[in-house]
mmCIF file of C-alpha atoms and ligand atoms in Angstrom:
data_model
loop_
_atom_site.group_PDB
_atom_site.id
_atom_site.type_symbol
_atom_site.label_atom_id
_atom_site.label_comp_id
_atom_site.label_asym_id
_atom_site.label_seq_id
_atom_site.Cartn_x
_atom_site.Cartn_y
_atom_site.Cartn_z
ATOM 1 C CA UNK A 19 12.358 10.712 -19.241
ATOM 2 C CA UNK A 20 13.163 12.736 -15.966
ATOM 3 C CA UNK A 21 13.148 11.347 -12.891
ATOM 4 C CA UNK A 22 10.709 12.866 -10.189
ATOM 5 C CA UNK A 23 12.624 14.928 -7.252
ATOM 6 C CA UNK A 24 10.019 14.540 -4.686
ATOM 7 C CA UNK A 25 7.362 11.419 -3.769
ATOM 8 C CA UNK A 26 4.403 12.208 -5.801
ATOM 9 C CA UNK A 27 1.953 12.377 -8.396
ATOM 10 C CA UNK A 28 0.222 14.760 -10.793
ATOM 11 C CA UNK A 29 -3.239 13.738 -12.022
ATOM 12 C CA UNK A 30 -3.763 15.365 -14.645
ATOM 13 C CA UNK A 31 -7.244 14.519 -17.290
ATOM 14 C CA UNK A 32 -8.111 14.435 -21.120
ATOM 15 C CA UNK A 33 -10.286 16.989 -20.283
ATOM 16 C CA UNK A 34 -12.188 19.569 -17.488
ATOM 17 C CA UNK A 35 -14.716 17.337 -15.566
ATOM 18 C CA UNK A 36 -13.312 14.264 -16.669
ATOM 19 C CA UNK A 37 -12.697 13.384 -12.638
ATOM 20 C CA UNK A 38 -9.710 14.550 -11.603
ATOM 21 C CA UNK A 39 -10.885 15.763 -7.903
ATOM 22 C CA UNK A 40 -12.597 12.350 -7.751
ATOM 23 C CA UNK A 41 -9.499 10.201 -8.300
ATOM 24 C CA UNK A 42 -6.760 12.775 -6.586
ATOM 25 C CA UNK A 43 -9.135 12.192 -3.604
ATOM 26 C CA UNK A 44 -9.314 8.362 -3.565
ATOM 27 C CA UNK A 45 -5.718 8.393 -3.653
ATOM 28 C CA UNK A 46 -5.286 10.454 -1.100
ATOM 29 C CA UNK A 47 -7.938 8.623 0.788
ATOM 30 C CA UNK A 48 -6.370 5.437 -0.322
ATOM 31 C CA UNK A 49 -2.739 6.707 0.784
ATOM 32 C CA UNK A 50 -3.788 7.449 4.675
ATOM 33 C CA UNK A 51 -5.447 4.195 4.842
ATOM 34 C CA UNK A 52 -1.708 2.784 4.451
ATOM 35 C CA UNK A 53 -0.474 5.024 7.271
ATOM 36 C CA UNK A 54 1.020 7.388 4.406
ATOM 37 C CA UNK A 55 1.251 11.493 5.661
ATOM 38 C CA UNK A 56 -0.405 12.499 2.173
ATOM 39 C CA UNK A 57 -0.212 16.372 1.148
ATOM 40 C CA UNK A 58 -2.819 17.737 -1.938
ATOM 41 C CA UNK A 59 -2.666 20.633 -3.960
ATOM 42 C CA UNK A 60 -4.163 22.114 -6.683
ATOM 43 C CA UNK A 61 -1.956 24.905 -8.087
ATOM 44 C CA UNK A 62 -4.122 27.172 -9.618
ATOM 45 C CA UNK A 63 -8.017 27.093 -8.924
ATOM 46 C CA UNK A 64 -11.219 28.917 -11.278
ATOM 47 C CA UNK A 65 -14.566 28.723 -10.521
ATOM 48 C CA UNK A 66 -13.851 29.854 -6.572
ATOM 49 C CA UNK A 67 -17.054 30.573 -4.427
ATOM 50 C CA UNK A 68 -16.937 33.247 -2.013
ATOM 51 C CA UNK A 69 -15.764 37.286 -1.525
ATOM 52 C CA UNK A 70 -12.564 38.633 -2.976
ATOM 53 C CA UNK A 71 -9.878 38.187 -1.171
ATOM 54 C CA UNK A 72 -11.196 35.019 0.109
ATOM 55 C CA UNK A 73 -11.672 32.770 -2.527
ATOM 56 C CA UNK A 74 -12.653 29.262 -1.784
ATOM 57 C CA UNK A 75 -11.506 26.746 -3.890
ATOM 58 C CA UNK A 76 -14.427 23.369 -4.128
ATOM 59 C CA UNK A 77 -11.698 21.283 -5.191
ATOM 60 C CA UNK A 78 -8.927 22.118 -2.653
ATOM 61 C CA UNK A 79 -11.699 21.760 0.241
ATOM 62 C CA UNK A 80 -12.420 18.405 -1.779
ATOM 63 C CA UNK A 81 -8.805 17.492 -1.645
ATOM 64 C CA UNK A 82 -7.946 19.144 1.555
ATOM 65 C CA UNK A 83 -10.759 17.050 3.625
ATOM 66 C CA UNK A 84 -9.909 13.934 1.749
ATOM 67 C CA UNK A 85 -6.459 14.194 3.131
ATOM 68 C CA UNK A 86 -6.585 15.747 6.101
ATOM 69 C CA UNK A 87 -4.442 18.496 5.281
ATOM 70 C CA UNK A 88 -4.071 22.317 6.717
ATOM 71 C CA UNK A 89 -2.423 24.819 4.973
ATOM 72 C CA UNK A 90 -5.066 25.993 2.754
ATOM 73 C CA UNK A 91 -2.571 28.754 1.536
ATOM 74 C CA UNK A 92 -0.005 26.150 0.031
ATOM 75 C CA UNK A 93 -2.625 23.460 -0.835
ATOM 76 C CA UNK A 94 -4.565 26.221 -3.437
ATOM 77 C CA UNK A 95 -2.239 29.426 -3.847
ATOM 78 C CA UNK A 96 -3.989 30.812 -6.523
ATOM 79 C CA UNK A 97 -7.724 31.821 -7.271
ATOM 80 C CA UNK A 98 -9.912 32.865 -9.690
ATOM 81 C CA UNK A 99 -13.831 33.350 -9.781
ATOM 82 C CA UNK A 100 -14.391 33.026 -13.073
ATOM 83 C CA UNK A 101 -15.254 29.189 -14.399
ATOM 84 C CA UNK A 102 -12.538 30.497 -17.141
ATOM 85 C CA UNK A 103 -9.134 28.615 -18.080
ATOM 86 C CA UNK A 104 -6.182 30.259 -15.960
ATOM 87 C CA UNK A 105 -4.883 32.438 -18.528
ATOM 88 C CA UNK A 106 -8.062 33.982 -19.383
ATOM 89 C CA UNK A 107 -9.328 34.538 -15.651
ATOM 90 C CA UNK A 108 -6.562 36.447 -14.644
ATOM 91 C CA UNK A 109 -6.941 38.841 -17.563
ATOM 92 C CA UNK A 110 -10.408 39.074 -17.084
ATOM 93 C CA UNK A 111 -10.145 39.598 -12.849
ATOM 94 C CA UNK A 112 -6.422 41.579 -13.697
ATOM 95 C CA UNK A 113 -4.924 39.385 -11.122
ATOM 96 C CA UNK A 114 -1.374 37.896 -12.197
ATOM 97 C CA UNK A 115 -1.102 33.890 -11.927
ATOM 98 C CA UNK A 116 2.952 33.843 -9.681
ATOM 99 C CA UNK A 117 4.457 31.092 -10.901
ATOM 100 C CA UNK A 118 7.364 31.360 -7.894
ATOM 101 C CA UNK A 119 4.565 31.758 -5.617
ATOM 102 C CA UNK A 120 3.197 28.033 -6.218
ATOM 103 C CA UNK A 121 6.402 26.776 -7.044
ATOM 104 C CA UNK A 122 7.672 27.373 -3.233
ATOM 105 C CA UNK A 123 3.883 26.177 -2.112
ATOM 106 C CA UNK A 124 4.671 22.973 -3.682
ATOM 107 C CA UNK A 125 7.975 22.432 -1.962
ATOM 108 C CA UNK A 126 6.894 23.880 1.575
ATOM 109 C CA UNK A 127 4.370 21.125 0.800
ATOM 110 C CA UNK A 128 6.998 18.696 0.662
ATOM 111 C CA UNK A 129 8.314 19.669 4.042
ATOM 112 C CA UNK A 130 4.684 18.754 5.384
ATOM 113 C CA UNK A 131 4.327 15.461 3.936
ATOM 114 C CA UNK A 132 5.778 12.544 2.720
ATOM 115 C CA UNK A 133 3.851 12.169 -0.571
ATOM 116 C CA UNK A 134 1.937 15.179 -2.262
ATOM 117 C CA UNK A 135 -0.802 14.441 -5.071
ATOM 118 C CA UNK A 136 -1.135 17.206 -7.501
ATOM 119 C CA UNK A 137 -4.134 17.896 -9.334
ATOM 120 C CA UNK A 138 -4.291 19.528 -12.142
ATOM 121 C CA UNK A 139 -6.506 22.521 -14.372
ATOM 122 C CA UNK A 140 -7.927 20.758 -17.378
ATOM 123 C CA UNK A 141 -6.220 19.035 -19.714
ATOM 124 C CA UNK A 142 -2.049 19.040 -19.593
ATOM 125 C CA UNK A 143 -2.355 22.137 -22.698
ATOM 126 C CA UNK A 144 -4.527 24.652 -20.643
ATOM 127 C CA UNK A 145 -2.906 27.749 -20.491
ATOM 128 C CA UNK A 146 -1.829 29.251 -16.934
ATOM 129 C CA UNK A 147 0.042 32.587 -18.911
ATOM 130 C CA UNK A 148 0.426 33.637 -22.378
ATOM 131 C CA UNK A 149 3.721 31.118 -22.703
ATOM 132 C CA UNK A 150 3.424 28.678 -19.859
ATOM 133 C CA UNK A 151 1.111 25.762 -19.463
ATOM 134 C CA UNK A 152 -0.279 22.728 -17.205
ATOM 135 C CA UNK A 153 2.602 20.555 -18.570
ATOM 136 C CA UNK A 154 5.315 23.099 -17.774
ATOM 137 C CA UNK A 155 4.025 22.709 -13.913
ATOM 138 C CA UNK A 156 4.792 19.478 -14.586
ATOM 139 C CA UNK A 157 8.101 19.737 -15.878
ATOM 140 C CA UNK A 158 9.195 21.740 -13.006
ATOM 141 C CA UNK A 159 7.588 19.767 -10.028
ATOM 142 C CA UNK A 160 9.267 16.785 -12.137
ATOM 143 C CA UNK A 161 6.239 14.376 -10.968
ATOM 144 C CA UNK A 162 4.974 11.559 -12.974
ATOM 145 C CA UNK A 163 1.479 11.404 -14.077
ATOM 146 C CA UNK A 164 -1.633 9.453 -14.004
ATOM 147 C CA UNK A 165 -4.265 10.479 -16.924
ATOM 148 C CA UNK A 166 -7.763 10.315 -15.715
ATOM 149 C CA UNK A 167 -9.965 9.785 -19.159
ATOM 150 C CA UNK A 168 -14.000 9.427 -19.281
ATOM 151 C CA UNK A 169 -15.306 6.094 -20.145
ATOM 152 C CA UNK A 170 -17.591 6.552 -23.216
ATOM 153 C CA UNK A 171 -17.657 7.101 -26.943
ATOM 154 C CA UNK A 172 -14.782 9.569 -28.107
ATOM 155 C CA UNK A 173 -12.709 9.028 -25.108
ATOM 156 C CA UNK A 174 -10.234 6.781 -27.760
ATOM 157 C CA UNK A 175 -9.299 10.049 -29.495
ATOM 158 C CA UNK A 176 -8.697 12.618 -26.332
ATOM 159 C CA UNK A 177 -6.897 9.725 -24.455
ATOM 160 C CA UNK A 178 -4.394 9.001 -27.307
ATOM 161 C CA UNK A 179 -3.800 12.936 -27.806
ATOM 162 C CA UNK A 180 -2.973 13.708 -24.183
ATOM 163 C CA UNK A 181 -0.574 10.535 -23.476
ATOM 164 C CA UNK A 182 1.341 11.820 -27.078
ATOM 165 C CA UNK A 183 1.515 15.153 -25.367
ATOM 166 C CA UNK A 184 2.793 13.395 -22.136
ATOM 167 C CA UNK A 185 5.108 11.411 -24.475
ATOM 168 C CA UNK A 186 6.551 13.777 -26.497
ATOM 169 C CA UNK A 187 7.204 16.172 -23.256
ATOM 170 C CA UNK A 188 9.382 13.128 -22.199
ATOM 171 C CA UNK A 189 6.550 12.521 -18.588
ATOM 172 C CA UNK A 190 7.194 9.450 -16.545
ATOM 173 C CA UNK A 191 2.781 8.169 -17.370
ATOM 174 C CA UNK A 192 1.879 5.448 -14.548
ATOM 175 C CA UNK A 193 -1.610 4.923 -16.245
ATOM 176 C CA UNK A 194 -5.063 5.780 -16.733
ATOM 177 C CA UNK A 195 -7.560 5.506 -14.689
ATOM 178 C CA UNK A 196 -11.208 5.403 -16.776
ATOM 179 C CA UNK A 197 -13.861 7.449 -14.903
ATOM 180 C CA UNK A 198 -17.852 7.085 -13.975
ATOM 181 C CA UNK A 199 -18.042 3.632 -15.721
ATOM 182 C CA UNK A 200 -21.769 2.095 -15.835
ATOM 183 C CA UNK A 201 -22.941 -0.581 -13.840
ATOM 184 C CA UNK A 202 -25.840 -0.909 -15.662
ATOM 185 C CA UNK A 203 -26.851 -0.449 -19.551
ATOM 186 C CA UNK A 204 -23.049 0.081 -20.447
ATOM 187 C CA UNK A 205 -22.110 1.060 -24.031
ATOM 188 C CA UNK A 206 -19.518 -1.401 -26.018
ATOM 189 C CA UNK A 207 -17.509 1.808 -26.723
ATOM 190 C CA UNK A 208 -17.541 1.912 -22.391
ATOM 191 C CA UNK A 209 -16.447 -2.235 -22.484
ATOM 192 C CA UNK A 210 -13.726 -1.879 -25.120
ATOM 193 C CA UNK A 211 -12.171 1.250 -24.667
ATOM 194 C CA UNK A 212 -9.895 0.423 -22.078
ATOM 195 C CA UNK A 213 -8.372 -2.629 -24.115
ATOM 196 C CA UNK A 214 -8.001 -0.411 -26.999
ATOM 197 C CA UNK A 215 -6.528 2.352 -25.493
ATOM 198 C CA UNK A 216 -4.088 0.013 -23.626
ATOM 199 C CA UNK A 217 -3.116 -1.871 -26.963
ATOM 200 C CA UNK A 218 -2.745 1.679 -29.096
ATOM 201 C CA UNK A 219 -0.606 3.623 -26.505
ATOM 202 C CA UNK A 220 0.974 0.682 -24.435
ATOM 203 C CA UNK A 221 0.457 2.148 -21.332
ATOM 204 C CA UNK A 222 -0.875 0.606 -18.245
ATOM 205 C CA UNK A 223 -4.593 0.623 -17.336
ATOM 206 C CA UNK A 224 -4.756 1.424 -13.778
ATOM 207 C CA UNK A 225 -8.450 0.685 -13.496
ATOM 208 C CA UNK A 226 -11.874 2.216 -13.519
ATOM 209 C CA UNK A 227 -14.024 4.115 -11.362
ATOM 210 C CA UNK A 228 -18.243 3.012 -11.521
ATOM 211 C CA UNK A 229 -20.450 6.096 -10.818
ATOM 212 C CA UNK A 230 -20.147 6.267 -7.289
ATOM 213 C CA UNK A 231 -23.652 6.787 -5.373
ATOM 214 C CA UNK A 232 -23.074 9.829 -2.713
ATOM 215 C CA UNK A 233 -20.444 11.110 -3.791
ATOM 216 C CA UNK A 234 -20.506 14.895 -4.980
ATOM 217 C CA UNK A 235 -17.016 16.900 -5.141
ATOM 218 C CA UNK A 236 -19.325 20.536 -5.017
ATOM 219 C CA UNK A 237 -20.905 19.186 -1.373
ATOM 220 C CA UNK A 238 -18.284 17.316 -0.363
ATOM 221 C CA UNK A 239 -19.708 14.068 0.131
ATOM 222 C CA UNK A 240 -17.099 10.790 -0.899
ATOM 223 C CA UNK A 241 -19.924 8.077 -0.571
ATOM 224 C CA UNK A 242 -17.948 5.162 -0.347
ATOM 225 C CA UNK A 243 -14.602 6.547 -2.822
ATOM 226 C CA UNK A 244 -11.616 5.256 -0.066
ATOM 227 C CA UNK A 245 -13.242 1.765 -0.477
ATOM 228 C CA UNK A 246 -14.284 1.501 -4.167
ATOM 229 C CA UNK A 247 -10.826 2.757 -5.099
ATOM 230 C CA UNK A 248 -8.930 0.477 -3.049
ATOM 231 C CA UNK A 249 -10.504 -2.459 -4.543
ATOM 232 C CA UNK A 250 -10.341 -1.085 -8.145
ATOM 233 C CA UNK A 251 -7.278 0.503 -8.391
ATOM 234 C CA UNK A 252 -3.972 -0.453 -9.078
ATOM 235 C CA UNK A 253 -2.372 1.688 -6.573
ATOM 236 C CA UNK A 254 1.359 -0.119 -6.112
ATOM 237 C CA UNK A 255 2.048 1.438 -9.832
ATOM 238 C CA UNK A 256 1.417 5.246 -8.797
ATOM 239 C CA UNK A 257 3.740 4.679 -6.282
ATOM 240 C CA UNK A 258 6.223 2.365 -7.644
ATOM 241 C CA UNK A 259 9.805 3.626 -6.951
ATOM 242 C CA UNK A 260 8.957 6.269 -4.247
ATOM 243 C CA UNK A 261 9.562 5.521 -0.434
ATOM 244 C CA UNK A 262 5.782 5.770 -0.261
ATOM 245 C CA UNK A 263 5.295 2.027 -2.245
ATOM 246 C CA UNK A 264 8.014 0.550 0.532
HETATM 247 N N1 LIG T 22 -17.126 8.329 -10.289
HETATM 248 C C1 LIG T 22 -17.976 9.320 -10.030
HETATM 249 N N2 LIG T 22 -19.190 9.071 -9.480
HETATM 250 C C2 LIG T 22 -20.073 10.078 -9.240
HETATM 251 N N3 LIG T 22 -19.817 11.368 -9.500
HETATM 252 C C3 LIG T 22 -18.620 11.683 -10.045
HETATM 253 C C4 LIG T 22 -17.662 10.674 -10.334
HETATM 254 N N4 LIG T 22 -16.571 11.274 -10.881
HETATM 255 C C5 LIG T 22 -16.848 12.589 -10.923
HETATM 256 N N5 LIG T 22 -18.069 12.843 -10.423
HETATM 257 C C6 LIG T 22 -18.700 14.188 -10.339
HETATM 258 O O1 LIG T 22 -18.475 14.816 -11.597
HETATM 259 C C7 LIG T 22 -18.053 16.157 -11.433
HETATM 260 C C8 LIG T 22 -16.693 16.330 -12.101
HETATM 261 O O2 LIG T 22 -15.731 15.516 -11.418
HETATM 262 P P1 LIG T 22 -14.364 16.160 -10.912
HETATM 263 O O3 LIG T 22 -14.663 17.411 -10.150
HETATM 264 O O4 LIG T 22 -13.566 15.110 -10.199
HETATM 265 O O5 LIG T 22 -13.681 16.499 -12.327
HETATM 266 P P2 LIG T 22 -12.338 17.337 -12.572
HETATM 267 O O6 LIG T 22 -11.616 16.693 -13.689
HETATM 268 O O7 LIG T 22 -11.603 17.488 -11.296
HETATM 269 O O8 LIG T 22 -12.918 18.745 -13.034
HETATM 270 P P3 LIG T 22 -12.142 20.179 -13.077
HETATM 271 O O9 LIG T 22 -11.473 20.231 -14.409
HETATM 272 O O10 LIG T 22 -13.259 21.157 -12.936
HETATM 273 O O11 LIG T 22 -11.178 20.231 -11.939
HETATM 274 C C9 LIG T 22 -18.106 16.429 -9.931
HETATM 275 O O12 LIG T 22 -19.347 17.012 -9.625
HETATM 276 C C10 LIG T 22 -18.011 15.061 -9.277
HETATM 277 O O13 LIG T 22 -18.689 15.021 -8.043
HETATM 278 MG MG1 LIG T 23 -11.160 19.211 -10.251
#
């Protein structure tokens, strides 16, 4: 296992849509309530809005309102319009995902704030080149991770497979966090799983998010997220061992 360089945290997901946005914002949320100068990024962006040129990114604005943060430049360096993975959009909009590029984003970051959440594209094996992928971004901003999985039935299987890919790449996991868990007319796969997952991988549960009433990533609205994920989230273990937990 490496150690991380830097105060921070990449949140990476079993899958697209799984929540990522949702929990890198309630930790960033979470963070400034704690007096905490949080930074967000998210590397590489598809499915912008807007004119060439001027790509907006949902999930930076997301992120970037969440925390506070300026620098829309560093916090989302590169954009596609295509709802494509990385790899694919740039061949498709022949525009070249630079690696260096984000790589010096993510430290000028650093230089910003004391603690920078990272969200990721996908899953940690989603393509950004032919030869490079999510969980080489992690490898070089040597962050730890927190998996964000979805509640329900089949969530066993793509949980398991991404924290053996975390594994394997030798990634410092602080826990999953289970996503848009019922209040009402839950599923015993949505009670069990987290127990299950816990006692087949051994890693910590950090908690669970309910489906959160006003909140919408796409019209940036958080309903109450900074609250909800204070009280259900184990946050002391994403930043155990980083000035940030002092
Ligand atoms: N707990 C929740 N309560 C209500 N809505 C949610 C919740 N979690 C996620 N959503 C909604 O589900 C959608 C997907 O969530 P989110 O954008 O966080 O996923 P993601 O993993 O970041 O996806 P992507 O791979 O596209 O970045 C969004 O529209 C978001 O508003
Ligand atoms: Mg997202």
């Amino acid at each position: 296992m490496f150690s991380s360089s830097k105060p921070g945290i990449f949140i990476t997901g079993t899958d697209t849509g799984a929540g990522k946005t949702v929990v890198a914002a309630g930790l960033a949320l979470a963070l400034r309530a704690r007096g905490i100068k949080v930074g967000v990024m998210k590397p590489v962006a598809t499915d912008c809005q807007g004119v060439p040129n001027r790509l907006v990114s949902l999930d930076a604005a997301f992120l970037m309102e969440a925390a506070e943060n300026e620098f829309p430049a560093l916090i989302s360096p590169s954009r596609f319009r295509n709802a494509l993975s990385p790899h694919v959009a740039s061949i498709v909009e022949k525009k070249d995902i630079d690696l260096k590029k984000i790589y010096k984003a993510y430290q000028e970051l650093h230089k910003h704030y004391d603690f920078v959440i990272v969200e990721g594209i996908g899953g940690l094996l989603v393509p950004l080149t032919k030869d490079y992928f999510v969980s080489n971004l992690i490898r070089e901003f040597r962050l730890p991770v927190v998996i964000v999985s979805r509640a329900g039935l089949g969530t066993i299987n793509h949980t398991l497979l991404t924290v053996d890919a975390a594994v394997i790449r030798g990634f410092d996991i602080r826990g999953i966090i289970f996503n848009r868990i019922p209040a009402v007319n839950y599923s015993i796969a949505e009670v069990t799983n987290p127990k299950v997952i816990h006692d087949l991988s051994g890693v910590p549960i950090l908690g669970g998010l309910p489906e959160i009433e006003g909140l919408n990533v796409e019209s940036c609205r958080f309903g109450k997220l900074r609250e909800i994920f204070q009280e259900r989230i184990q946050i002391d273990k994403i930043l155990a061992g980083t000035p940030a937990a002092v």
